[in-house]
Coordinates of C-alpha atoms in Angstrom, one line a residue:
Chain A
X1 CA 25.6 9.0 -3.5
X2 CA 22.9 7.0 -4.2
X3 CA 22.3 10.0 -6.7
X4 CA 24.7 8.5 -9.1
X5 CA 25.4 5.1 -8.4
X6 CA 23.5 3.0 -11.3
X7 CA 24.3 -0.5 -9.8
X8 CA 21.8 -1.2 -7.0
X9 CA 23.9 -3.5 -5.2
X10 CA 26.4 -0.6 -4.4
X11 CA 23.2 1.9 -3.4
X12 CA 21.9 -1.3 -0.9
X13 CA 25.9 -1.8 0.9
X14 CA 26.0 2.4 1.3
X15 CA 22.5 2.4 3.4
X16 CA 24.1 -0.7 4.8
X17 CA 27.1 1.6 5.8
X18 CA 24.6 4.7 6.2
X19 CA 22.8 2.5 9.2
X20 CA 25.9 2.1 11.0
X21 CA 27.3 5.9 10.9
X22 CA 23.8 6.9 12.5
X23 CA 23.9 4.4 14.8
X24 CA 27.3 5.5 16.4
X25 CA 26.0 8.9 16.0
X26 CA 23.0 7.9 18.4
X27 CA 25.4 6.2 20.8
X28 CA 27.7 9.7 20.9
X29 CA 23.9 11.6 21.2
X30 CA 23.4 9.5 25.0
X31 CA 20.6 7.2 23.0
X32 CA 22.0 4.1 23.6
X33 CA 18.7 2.4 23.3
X34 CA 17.9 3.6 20.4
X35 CA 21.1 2.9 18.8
X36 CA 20.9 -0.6 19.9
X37 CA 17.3 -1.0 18.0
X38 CA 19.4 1.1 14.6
X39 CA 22.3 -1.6 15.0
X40 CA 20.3 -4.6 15.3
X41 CA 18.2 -4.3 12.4
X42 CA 20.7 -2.4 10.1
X43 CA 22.6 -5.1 10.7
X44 CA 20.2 -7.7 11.0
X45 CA 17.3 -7.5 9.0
X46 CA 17.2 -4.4 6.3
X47 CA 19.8 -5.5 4.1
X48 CA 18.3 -8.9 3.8
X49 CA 15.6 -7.9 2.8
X50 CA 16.4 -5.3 0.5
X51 CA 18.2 -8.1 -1.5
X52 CA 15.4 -10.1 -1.5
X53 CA 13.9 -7.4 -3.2
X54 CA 16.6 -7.0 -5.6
X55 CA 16.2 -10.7 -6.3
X56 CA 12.7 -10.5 -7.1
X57 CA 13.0 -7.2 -9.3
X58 CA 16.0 -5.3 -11.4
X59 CA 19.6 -5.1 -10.5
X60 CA 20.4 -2.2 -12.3
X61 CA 19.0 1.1 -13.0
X62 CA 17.5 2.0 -15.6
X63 CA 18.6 6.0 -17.4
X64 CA 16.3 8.4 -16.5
X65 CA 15.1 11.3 -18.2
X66 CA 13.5 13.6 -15.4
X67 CA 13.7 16.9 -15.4
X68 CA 16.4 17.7 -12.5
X69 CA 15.8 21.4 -12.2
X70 CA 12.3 21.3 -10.9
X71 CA 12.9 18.9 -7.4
X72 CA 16.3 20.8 -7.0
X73 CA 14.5 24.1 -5.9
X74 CA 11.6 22.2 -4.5
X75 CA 14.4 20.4 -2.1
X76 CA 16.2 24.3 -1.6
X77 CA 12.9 25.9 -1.0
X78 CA 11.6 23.1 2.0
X79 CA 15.8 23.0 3.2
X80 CA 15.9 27.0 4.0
X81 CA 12.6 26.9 5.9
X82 CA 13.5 24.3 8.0
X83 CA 16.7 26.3 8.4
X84 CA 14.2 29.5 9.2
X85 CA 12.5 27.7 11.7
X86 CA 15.6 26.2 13.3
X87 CA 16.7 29.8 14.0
X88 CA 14.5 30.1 17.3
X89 CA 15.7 27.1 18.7
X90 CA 18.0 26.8 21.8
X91 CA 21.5 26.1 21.1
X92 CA 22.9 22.3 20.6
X93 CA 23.1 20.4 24.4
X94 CA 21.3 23.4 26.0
X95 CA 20.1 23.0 29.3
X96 CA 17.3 25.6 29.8
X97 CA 15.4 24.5 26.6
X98 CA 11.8 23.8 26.8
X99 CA 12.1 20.3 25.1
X100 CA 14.1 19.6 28.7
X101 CA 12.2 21.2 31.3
X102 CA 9.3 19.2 32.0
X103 CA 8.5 15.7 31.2
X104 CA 11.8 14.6 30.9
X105 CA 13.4 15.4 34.3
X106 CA 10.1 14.5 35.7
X107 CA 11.0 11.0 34.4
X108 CA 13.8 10.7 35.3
X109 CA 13.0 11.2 38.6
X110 CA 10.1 9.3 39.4
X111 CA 10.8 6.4 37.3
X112 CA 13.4 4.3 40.2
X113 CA 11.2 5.4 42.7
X114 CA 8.3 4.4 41.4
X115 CA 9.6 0.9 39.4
X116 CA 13.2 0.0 41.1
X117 CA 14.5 -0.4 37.6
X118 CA 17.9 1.8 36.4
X119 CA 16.8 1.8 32.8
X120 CA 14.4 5.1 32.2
X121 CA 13.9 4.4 28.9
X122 CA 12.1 0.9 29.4
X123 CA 10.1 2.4 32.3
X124 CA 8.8 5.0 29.9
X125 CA 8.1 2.5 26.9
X126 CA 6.6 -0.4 28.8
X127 CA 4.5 1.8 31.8
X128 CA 4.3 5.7 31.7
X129 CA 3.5 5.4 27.5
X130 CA 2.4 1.7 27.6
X131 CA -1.1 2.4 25.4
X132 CA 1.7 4.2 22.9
X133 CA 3.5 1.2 23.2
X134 CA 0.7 -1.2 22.6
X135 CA -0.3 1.0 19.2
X136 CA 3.2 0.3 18.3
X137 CA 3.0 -3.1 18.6
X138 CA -0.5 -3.2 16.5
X139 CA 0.9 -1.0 13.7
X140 CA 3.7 -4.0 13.1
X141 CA 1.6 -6.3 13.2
X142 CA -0.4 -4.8 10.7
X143 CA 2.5 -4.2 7.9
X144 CA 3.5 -7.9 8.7
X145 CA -0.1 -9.0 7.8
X146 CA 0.2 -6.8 5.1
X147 CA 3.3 -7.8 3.8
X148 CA 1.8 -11.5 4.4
X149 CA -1.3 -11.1 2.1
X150 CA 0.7 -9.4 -0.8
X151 CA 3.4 -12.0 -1.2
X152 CA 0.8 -14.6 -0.4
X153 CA 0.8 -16.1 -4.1
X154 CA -2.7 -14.6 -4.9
X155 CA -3.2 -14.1 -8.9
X156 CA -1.9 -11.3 -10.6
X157 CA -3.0 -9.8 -13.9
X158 CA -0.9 -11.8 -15.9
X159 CA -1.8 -15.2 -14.6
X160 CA -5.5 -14.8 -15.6
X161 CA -5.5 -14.4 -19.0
Chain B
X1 CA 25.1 -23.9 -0.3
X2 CA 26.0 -27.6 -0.1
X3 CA 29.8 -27.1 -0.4
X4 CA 29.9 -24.5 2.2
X5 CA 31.1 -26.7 5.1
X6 CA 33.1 -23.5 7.3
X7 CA 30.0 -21.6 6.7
X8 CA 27.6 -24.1 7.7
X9 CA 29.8 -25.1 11.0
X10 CA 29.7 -21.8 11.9
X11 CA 26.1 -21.3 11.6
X12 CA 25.1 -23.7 13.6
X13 CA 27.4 -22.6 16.5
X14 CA 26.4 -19.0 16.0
X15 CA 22.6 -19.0 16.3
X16 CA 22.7 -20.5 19.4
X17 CA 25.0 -17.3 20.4
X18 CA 22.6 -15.2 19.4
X19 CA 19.4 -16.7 20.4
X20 CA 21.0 -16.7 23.8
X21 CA 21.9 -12.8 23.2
X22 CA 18.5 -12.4 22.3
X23 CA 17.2 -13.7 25.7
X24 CA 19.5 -11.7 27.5
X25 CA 18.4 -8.3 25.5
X26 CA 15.0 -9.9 26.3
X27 CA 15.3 -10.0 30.3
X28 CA 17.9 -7.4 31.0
X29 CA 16.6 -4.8 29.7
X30 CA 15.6 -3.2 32.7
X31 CA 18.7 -3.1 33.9
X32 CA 20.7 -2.3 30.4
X33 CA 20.0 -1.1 26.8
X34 CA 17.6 -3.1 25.3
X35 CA 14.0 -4.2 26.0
X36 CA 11.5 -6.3 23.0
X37 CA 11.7 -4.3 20.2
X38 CA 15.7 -4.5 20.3
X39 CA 15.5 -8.6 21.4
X40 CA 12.5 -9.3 18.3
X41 CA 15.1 -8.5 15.9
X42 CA 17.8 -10.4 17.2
X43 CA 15.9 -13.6 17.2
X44 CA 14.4 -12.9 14.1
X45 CA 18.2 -12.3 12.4
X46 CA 19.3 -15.8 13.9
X47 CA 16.6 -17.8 12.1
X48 CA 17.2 -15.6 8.9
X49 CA 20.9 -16.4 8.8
X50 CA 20.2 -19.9 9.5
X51 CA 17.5 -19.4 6.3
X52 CA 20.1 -18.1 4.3
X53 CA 22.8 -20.6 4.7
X54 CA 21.1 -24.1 5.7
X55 CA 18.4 -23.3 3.4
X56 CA 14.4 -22.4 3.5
X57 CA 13.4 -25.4 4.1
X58 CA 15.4 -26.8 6.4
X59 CA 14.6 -23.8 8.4
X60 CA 10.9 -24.1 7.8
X61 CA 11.5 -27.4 9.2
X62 CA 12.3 -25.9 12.6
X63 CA 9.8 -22.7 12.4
X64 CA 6.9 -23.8 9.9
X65 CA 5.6 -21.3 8.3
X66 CA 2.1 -21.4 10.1
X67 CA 3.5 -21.3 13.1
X68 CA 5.0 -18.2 12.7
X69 CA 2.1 -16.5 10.9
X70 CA 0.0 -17.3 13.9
X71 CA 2.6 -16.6 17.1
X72 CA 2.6 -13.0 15.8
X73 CA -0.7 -12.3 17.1
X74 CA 0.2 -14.3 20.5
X75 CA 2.3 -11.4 21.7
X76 CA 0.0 -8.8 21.0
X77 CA -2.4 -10.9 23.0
X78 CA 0.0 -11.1 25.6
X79 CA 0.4 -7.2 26.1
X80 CA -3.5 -6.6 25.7
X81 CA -4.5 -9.8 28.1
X82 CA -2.1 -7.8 31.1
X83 CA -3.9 -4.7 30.6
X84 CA -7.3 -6.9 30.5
X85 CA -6.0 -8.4 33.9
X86 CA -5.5 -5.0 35.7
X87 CA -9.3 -4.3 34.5
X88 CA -11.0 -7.5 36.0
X89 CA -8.9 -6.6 39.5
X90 CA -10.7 -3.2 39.4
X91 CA -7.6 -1.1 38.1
X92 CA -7.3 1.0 34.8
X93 CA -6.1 -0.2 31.6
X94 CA -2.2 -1.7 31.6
X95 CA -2.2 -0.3 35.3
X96 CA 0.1 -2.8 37.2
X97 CA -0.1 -2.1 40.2
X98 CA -3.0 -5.0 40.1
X99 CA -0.4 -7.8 39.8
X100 CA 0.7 -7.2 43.1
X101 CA -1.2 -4.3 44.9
X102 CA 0.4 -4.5 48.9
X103 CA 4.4 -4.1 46.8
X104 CA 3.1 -1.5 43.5
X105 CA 6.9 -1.3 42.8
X106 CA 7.5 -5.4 42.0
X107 CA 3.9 -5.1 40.2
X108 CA 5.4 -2.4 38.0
X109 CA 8.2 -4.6 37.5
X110 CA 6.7 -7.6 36.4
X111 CA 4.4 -6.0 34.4
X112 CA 7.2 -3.9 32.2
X113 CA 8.9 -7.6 32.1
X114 CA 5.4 -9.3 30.7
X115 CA 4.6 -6.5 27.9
X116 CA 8.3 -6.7 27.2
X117 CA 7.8 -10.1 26.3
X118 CA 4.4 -9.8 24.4
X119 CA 6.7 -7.2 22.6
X120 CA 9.6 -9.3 21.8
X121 CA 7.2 -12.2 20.5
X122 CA 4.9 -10.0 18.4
X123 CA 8.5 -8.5 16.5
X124 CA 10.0 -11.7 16.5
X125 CA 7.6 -13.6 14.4
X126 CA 6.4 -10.6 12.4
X127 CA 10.5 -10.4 11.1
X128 CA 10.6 -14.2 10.1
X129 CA 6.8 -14.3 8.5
X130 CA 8.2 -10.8 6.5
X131 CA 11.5 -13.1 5.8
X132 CA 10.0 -15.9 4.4
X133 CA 7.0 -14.2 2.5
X134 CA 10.3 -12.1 0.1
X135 CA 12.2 -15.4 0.5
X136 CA 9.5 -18.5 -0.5
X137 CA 9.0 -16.6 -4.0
X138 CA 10.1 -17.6 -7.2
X139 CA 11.0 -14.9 -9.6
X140 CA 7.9 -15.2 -12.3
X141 CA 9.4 -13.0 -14.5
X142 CA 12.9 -13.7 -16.0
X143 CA 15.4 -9.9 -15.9
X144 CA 16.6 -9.4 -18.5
X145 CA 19.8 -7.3 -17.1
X146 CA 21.6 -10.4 -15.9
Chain C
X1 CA 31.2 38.4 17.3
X2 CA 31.4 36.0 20.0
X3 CA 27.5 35.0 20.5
X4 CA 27.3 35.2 16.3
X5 CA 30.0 32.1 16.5
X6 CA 28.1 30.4 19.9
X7 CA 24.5 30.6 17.7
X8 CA 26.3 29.1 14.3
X9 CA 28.4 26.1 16.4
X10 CA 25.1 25.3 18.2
X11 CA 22.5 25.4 15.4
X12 CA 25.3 23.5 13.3
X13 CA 24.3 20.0 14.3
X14 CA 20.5 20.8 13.0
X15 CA 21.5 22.0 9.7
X16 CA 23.6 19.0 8.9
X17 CA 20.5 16.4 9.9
X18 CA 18.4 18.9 7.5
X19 CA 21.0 18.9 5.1
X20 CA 20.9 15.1 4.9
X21 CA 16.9 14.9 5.3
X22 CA 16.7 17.1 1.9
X23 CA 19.3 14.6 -0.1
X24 CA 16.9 11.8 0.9
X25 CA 14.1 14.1 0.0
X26 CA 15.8 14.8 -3.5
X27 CA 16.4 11.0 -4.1
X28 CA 12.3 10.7 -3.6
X29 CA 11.6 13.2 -5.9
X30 CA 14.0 13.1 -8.9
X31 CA 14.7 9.8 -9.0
X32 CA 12.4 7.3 -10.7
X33 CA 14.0 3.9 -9.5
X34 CA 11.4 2.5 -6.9
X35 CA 13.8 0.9 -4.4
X36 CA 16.3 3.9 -4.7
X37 CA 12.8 6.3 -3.6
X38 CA 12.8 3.0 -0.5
X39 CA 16.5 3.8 0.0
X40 CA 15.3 8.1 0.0
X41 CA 13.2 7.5 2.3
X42 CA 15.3 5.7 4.7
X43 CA 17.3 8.8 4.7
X44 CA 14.8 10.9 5.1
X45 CA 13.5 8.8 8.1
X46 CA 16.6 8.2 9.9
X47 CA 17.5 11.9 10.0
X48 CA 14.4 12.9 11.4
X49 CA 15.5 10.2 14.3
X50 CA 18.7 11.6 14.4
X51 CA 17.0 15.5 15.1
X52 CA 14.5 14.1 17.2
X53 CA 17.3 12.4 19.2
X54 CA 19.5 15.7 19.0
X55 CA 17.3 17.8 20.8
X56 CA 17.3 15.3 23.9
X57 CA 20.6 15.5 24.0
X58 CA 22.3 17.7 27.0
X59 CA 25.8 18.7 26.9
X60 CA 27.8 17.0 29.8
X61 CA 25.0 14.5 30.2
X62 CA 24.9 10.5 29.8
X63 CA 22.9 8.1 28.6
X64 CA 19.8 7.6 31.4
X65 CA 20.3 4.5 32.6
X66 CA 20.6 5.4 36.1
X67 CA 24.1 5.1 37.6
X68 CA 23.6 5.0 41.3
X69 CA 20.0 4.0 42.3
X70 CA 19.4 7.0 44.8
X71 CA 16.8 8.9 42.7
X72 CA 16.7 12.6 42.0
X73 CA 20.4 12.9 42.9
X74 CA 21.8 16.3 40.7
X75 CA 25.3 15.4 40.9
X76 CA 25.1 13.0 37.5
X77 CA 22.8 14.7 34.2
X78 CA 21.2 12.8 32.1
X79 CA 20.4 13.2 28.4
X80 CA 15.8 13.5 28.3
X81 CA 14.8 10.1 27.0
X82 CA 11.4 10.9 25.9
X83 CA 12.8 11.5 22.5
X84 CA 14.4 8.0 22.8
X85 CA 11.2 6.5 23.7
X86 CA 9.6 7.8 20.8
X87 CA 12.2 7.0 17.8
X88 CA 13.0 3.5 19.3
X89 CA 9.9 2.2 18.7
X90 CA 9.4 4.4 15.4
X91 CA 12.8 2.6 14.1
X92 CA 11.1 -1.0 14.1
X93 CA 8.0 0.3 12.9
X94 CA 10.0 2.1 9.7
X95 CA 11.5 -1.2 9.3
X96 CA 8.2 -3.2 9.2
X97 CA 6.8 -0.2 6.8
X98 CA 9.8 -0.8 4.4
X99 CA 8.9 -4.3 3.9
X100 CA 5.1 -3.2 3.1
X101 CA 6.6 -0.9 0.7
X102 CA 9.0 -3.5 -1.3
X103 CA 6.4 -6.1 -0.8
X104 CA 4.0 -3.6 -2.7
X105 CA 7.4 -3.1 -5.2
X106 CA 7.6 -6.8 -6.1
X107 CA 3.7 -6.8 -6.9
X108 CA 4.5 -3.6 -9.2
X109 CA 7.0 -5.6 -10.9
X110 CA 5.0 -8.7 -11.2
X111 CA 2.3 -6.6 -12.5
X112 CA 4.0 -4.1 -14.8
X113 CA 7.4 -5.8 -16.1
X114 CA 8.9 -2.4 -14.4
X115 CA 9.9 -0.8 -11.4
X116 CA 10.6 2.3 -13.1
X117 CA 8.1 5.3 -12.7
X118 CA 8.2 6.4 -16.4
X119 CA 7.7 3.0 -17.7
X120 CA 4.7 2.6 -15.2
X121 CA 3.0 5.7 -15.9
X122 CA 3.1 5.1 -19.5
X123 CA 1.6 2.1 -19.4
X124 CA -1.4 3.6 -17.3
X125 CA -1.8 6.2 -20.0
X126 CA -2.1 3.5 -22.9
X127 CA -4.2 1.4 -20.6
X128 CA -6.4 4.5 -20.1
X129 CA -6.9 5.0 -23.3
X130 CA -7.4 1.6 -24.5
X131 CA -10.3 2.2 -21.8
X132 CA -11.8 5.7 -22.8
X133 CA -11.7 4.5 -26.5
X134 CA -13.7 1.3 -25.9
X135 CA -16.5 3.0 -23.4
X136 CA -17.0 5.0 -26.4
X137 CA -17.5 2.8 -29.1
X138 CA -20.1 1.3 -26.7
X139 CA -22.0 4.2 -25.3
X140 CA -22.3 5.2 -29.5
X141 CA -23.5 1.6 -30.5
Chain D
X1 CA 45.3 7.4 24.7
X2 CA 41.7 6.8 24.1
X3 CA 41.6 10.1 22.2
X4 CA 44.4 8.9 19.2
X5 CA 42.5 5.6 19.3
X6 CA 39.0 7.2 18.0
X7 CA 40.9 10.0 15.7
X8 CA 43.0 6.5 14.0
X9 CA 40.0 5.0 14.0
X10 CA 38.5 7.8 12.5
X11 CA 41.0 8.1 9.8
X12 CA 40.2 4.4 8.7
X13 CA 36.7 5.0 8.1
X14 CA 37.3 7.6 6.1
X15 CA 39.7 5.3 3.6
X16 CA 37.4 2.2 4.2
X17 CA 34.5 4.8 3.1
X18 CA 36.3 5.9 0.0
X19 CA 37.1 2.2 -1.2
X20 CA 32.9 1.5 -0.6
X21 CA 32.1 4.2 -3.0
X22 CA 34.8 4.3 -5.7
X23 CA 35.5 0.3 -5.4
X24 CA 35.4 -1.3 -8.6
X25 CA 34.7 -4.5 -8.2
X26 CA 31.8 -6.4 -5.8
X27 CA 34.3 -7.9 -3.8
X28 CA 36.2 -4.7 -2.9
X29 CA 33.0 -3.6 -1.3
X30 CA 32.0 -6.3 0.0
X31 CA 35.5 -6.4 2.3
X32 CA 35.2 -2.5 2.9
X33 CA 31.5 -3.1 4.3
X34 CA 32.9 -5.8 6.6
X35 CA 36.0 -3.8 7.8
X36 CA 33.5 -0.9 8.6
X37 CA 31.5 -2.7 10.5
X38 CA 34.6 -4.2 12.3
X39 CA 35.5 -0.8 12.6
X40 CA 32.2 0.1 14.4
X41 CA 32.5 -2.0 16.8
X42 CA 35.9 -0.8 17.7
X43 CA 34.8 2.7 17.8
X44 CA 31.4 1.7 20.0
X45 CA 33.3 -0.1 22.7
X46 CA 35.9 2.8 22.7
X47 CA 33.4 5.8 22.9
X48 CA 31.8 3.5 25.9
X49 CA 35.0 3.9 27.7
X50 CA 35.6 7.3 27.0
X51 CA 32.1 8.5 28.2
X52 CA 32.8 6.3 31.2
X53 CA 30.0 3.8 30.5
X54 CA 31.5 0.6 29.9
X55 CA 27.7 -0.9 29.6
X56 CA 27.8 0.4 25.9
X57 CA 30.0 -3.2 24.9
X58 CA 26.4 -4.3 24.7
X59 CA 25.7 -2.7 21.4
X60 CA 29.9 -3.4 20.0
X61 CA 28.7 -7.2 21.5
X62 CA 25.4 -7.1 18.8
X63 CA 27.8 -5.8 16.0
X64 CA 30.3 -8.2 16.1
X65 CA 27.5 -11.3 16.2
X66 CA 25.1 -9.7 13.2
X67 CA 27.4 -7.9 11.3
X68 CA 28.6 -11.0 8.8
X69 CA 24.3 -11.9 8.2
X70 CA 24.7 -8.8 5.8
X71 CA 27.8 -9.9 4.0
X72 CA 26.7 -13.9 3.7
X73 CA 23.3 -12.6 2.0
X74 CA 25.5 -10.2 -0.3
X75 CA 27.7 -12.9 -1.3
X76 CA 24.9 -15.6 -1.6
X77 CA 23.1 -13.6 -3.7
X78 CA 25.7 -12.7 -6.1
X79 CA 26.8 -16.5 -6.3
X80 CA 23.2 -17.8 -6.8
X81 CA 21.1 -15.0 -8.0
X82 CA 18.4 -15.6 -4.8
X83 CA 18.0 -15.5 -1.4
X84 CA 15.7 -18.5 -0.7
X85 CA 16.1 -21.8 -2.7
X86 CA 13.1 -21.8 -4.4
X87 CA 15.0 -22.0 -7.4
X88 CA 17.1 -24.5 -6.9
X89 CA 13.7 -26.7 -5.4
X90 CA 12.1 -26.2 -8.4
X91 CA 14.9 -27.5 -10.5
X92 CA 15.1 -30.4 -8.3
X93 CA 12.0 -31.4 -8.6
X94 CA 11.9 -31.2 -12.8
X95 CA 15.1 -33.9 -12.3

């Protein structure tokens, strides 16, 4: 829908309303961590700052003359491969698939035994991946530094001449 | 917003509800969903809506703008400093079983709860720096499409 | 008959999350708007979360947040949450990108009175040639 | 009982969602955003119940304290055209 709509305020409430559909989606999908992290900054943060955005550039879109045809076979070309390669895979929920067999359980086994805490997922973020974790951390760090220095107030073309 | 009185009363009872739902997100996150990612936002969303309606600067009053520029890099300091720790007590790298070698289980514990913080900090301050960088500029070009 | 309707119920779930991951990809590519191609690619991203998070999933299982604190018990199954590990950090990370990205949006705006690719690529090719034209007046002189 | 709660539940989003994309005015998405979110929240604490977890409240809990931040920006910004007051500093200080 954000095909059609011209009005940008309409495109920024949908992906407000996109964010929550996928995060019930994740709770229905056992992630409940994850769609704790999708609710609170769909919620929170991203439309904010999309306004802000808005604010600071257009409200409205302008026409468009692209060609349509060209990234409408792209798009079908890339969707049936991925299709093609889904083919192989297990079935939806399966239990004998090889994304479940190893790591996971393992987890999930040694994580109360080796921490006392309930919650796998935290035991996995904060100790068994913790260099991952601490990447992660440096990476945000970096965009908000980066964000930092380009809204800044340094000089732009205009302001020189 | 000056003529916003329901609004503003409702701020100001409503941040502390979320700090304070922050917190627990923070430090229960063992136990339930959640952890410093989750909690970073949280924060960060209270001090944006009090942005929104109280104002920018009465919010830079409480948070300067320094000040959050700078705490960003204090949690990342945090979560390197406890893997530093485990090295100086002859352990590997964010290996806590240093913090407390005759119980490795607590150790564990209290180390997930110290990166979790140096987590939540690091998020929180990087949201409310990214809020006030979009927020503390003026348009400089006038649209047109008004 | 049976096992063609078992394979097409239990690949179904993957199709849609590639179905949606190509409309973001078609916003990125057809449209020229630069905050709708920041909207496309939020899409795209949060399907790719959503597959990641579907092939944790286990049918009958929960969320794994342990429910009694005996470990390795088989009577309760829990979903694998080393694809939960993963996205949940990836999710604040997107979030912190998409702020580089409209940050970098504004500057565009500031820079080229635009936010429209066409506009913006015209403006390069006049500013390119303004260039070419003036290196050669100099390198004949 | 749980199950005709989600399927009436269901059948709301699906009107709220047609209202947020065919809605004419601002305002009549504004109010459809809020009632989904409302609406979320419902459907969040209810799934918790039904897959026996009643620990997922946590996530209806965050819902129902962020989801209005979204709607007061979208409303500020349509009544004064910003979402900091720079603006409004700037003509302060020209008085």
């Amino acid at each position: 829908m954000a095909l059609t709509l011209k009005h940008l305020f309409a495109v920024i409430m949908l992906s407000g309303a996109f964010s929550l559909v996928s995060a019930m989606l994740f709770v229905v999908m056992d992630a409940v961590d994850v769609a704790f992290t999708e609710a609170a900054v769909g919620a929170g943060v991203s439309t904010v700052l999309m306004l802000a955005t808005m604010a600071l550039t257009v409200r409205v879109q302008k026409e468009t003359k692209k060609p349509i045809l060209l990234p409408l076979v792209v798009v079908c070309l890339v969707g049936v491969l991925l299709i093609y390669g889904t083919l192989d895979m297990p079935n939806f929920g399966a239990f004998d698939s090889p994304a479940q067999a190893h790591l996971g359980s393992t987890y999930l086994n040694i994580t109360y035994k080796d921490m006392g805490i309930p919650n796998v997922v935290t035991g996995i973020l904060a100790s068994y991946r913790g260099y991952d974790t601490l990447g992660e951390t440096v990476v945000v760090l970096t965009a908000g530094l980066g964000v930092i220095l380009l809204l800044s107030g340094l000089k732009g073309r205009k302001d020189k001449e | 917003m000056k003529h916003h009185l329901i609004l503003k009363v409702i701020t100001k009872f409503m941040v502390g509800v979320i700090v304070l739902f922050g917190l627990y997100v923070q430090f229960h996150g063992d136990y339930s969903p959640g952890g410093g990612f989750q909690a970073g936002v949280i924060i960060a969303a209270a001090f944006i809506l009090y942005g929104i309606v109280m104002g920018l600067e009465n919010v830079q009053k409480v948070m300067p703008i320094w000040f959050a520029q700078k705490a960003a890099a204090l949690g990342v300091l945090v979560y390197a400093l406890t893997g530093v720790f485990s090295i100086i007590f002859g352990f590997e790298f964010l290996n806590y079983h240093a913090i407390s070698p005759e119980h490795p289980k607590h150790g564990q514990h209290y180390g997930i709860i110290l990166v979790e913080l140096g987590v939540g900090i690091t998020v929180t301050f990087v949201m409310i720096a990214i809020y006030y960088s979009f927020a503390g500029r003026t348009p400089r070009l006038d649209d047109k499409e008004w | 008959m049976d096992s063609n309707l078992n394979f097409i119920f239990g690949h179904l779930p993957y199709w849609l999350f590639i179905i949606l991951m190509l409309s973001g990809l078609f916003i990125v590519v057809s449209r020229g708007n630069l905050i709708k191609k920041i909207v496309g690619l939020n899409i795209f991203q949060t399907s790719v979360f959503m597959f990641y998070i579907s092939i944790g999933k286990m049918k009958g299982g929960t969320a794994p947040i342990l429910l009694d604190k005996s470990a390795n018990n088989s009577a309760v199954i829990y979903s694998n949450p080393l694809p939960h590990v993963l996205i949940l950090t990836a999710i604040v990370v997107g979030i912190a990108t998409t702020a580089l990205g409209l940050a970098l949006i504004i500057k565009i705006r500031e820079e080229y009175d635009s936010v429209e690719e066409d506009d913006i690529q015209k403006m390069d090719q006049k500013d390119l040639m303004k260039y070419n034209k003036k290196n050669v007046l100099e390198t004949n002189s | 009982m749980f199950y005709v709660a989600t399927i009436s539940i269901v059948i709301s989003f699906i009107m709220v969602l047609i209202r947020l994309f065919l809605g004419p005015t601002l305002y009549d998405r504004v109010l459809a955003l809020n009632a989904f979110g409302t609406l979320a929240v419902l459907m969040i604490s209810i799934v918790g119940f039904l897959f026996g977890r009643p620990d997922f409240l946590d996530i209806a809990l965050l819902y129902a304290l962020l989801n209005f931040i979204g709607t007061i920006a979208i409303l500020k910004f349509f009544r004064y055209k910003e979402i900091g007051d720079k603006k409004a500093l700037s003509r302060k200080k020209a008085q």
